[in-house]
Short mmCIF file of C-alpha atoms and ligand atoms in Angstrom, two decimals:
data_model
loop_
_atom_site.label_atom_id
_atom_site.label_comp_id
_atom_site.label_asym_id
_atom_site.label_seq_id
_atom_site.Cartn_x
_atom_site.Cartn_y
_atom_site.Cartn_z
CA MET H 1 12.94 -8.17 6.01
CA ALA H 2 10.50 -10.09 3.81
CA ILE H 3 7.34 -9.13 1.93
CA ASP H 4 4.33 -8.80 4.25
CA PRO H 5 1.94 -11.66 3.33
CA GLN H 6 -0.92 -9.60 4.79
CA PHE H 7 -0.14 -6.59 2.60
CA HIS H 8 -3.61 -6.62 1.07
CA GLU H 9 -5.01 -5.88 4.54
CA ASN H 10 -2.18 -3.61 5.73
CA ARG H 11 -1.77 -1.45 2.62
CA GLU H 12 -4.01 0.59 0.34
CA LYS H 13 -4.43 -0.33 -3.32
CA GLU H 14 -3.38 2.81 -5.20
CA GLY H 15 -4.22 1.69 -8.72
CA GLU H 16 -2.75 -0.46 -11.47
CA GLU H 17 0.29 -0.36 -13.71
CA ASN H 18 0.47 -2.57 -16.81
CA GLY H 19 -2.64 -4.33 -15.52
CA VAL H 20 -0.90 -5.18 -12.21
CA ALA H 21 -2.21 -3.88 -8.86
CA VAL H 22 -0.09 -1.28 -7.05
CA TRP H 23 -0.18 -1.41 -3.22
CA GLY H 24 1.23 1.71 -1.59
CA PRO H 25 2.78 3.66 -0.20
CA VAL H 26 4.40 4.87 -3.41
CA ASP H 27 6.79 7.83 -3.63
CA GLU H 28 8.64 7.43 -6.93
CA PRO H 29 11.40 6.80 -7.66
CA GLU H 30 12.59 5.79 -4.17
CA GLU H 31 9.47 3.99 -2.90
CA LEU H 32 7.49 1.75 -5.24
CA GLY H 33 5.29 -0.44 -3.02
CA ILE H 34 4.09 -3.97 -3.72
CA ARG H 35 2.94 -5.04 -7.20
CA GLY H 36 0.46 -7.83 -7.94
CA THR H 37 -2.12 -9.60 -5.81
CA HIS H 38 -2.14 -13.38 -6.40
CA VAL H 39 1.58 -13.14 -7.20
CA ALA H 40 2.98 -10.18 -5.27
CA VAL H 41 6.45 -8.62 -5.53
CA ASP H 42 7.70 -6.05 -3.03
CA TYR H 43 9.51 -3.66 -5.34
CA ASP H 44 11.19 -1.99 -2.39
CA LEU H 45 12.94 -5.30 -1.57
CA CYS H 46 13.56 -6.61 -5.12
CA ILE H 47 17.23 -6.47 -6.12
CA ALA H 48 16.65 -7.68 -9.72
CA ASP H 49 18.33 -11.03 -9.04
CA GLY H 50 16.27 -12.57 -11.85
CA ALA H 51 15.85 -16.10 -10.44
CA CYS H 52 12.06 -15.76 -10.57
CA LEU H 53 12.13 -14.89 -14.27
CA GLU H 54 14.44 -17.82 -15.00
CA ASP H 55 12.59 -20.42 -12.93
CA CYS H 56 8.88 -19.62 -13.37
CA PRO H 57 7.52 -22.45 -15.55
CA VAL H 58 4.75 -20.28 -17.02
CA ASP H 59 6.64 -16.98 -17.49
CA VAL H 60 4.61 -14.85 -15.10
CA PHE H 61 7.34 -12.21 -14.69
CA THR H 62 8.53 -9.40 -16.96
CA TRP H 63 11.32 -6.89 -16.31
CA VAL H 64 10.24 -3.29 -15.86
CA ASP H 65 12.67 -0.37 -15.58
CA THR H 66 12.71 1.49 -12.26
CA PRO H 67 15.49 4.07 -12.60
CA GLY H 68 16.41 5.80 -9.37
CA HIS H 69 15.24 3.08 -7.00
CA PRO H 70 17.85 2.46 -4.28
CA GLU H 71 17.79 -1.38 -4.53
CA SER H 72 17.81 -1.89 -8.32
CA ASP H 73 16.99 -0.11 -11.56
CA LYS H 74 14.64 -2.85 -12.78
CA LYS H 75 12.03 -5.05 -11.10
CA ALA H 76 10.29 -8.37 -11.77
CA GLU H 77 6.69 -7.47 -12.54
CA PRO H 78 4.10 -10.29 -12.17
CA THR H 79 2.53 -9.23 -15.46
CA LYS H 80 0.93 -12.61 -16.17
CA GLU H 81 -0.07 -13.54 -12.61
CA ALA H 82 -3.33 -15.05 -13.91
CA GLN H 83 -1.20 -17.86 -15.43
CA CYS H 84 0.37 -18.79 -12.07
CA ILE H 85 0.12 -22.49 -11.16
CA ASP H 86 1.16 -21.97 -7.52
CA CYS H 87 4.33 -24.03 -7.76
CA MET H 88 6.05 -21.66 -5.28
CA LEU H 89 9.40 -21.79 -7.10
CA CYS H 90 9.67 -18.01 -7.25
CA VAL H 91 9.02 -17.74 -3.51
CA ASP H 92 11.73 -20.32 -2.82
CA VAL H 93 14.42 -18.86 -5.09
CA CYS H 94 14.07 -15.15 -4.31
CA PRO H 95 17.21 -14.27 -2.31
CA VAL H 96 15.56 -11.35 -0.52
CA ASP H 97 12.09 -12.87 0.13
CA ALA H 98 10.42 -10.20 -1.99
CA ILE H 99 7.72 -12.51 -3.43
CA ASP H 100 4.56 -13.96 -1.91
CA VAL H 101 2.04 -16.17 -3.72
CA ASP H 102 -1.48 -16.80 -2.46
CA ALA H 103 -4.15 -18.07 -4.83
CA GLY H 104 -6.91 -17.06 -2.40
CA ARG H 105 -5.84 -13.42 -2.17
CA THR H 106 -7.93 -10.93 -4.11
CA ALA H 107 -7.61 -7.21 -4.59
S1 LIG A 201 4.36 -19.71 -7.95
FE1 LIG A 201 5.34 -20.77 -9.72
S2 LIG A 201 3.94 -20.39 -11.46
FE2 LIG A 201 3.42 -18.88 -9.85
S3 LIG A 201 4.65 -17.06 -10.36
FE3 LIG A 201 5.84 -18.27 -8.88
S4 LIG A 201 7.20 -19.56 -10.16
FE4 LIG A 201 5.55 -18.79 -11.50
#
């Protein structure tokens, strides 16, 4: 399974965390939804591989702790998504296809 690139149409925006949009459903700690809009990470798929943090040329991602989540106890948050230059490296390197980038997508 990969992140749904139409999540902004298929899910409800439930709020923000650390300035990053939260797209539900959310039922913590097991279900965390998708985070971000231009740069979106499906937290329920993310396994904390870390390739996105290592490869992003403009340091968009930050680790956040997610204790109790079945896939991993930390996630790559697109905290600085406004800096994204749409290089698509993070999309290419994510081993579980948890990231989608679309400059035209708005909340
Ligand atoms: S598309 Fe490129 S610049 Fe944007 S978050 Fe991904 S790796 Fe960073």
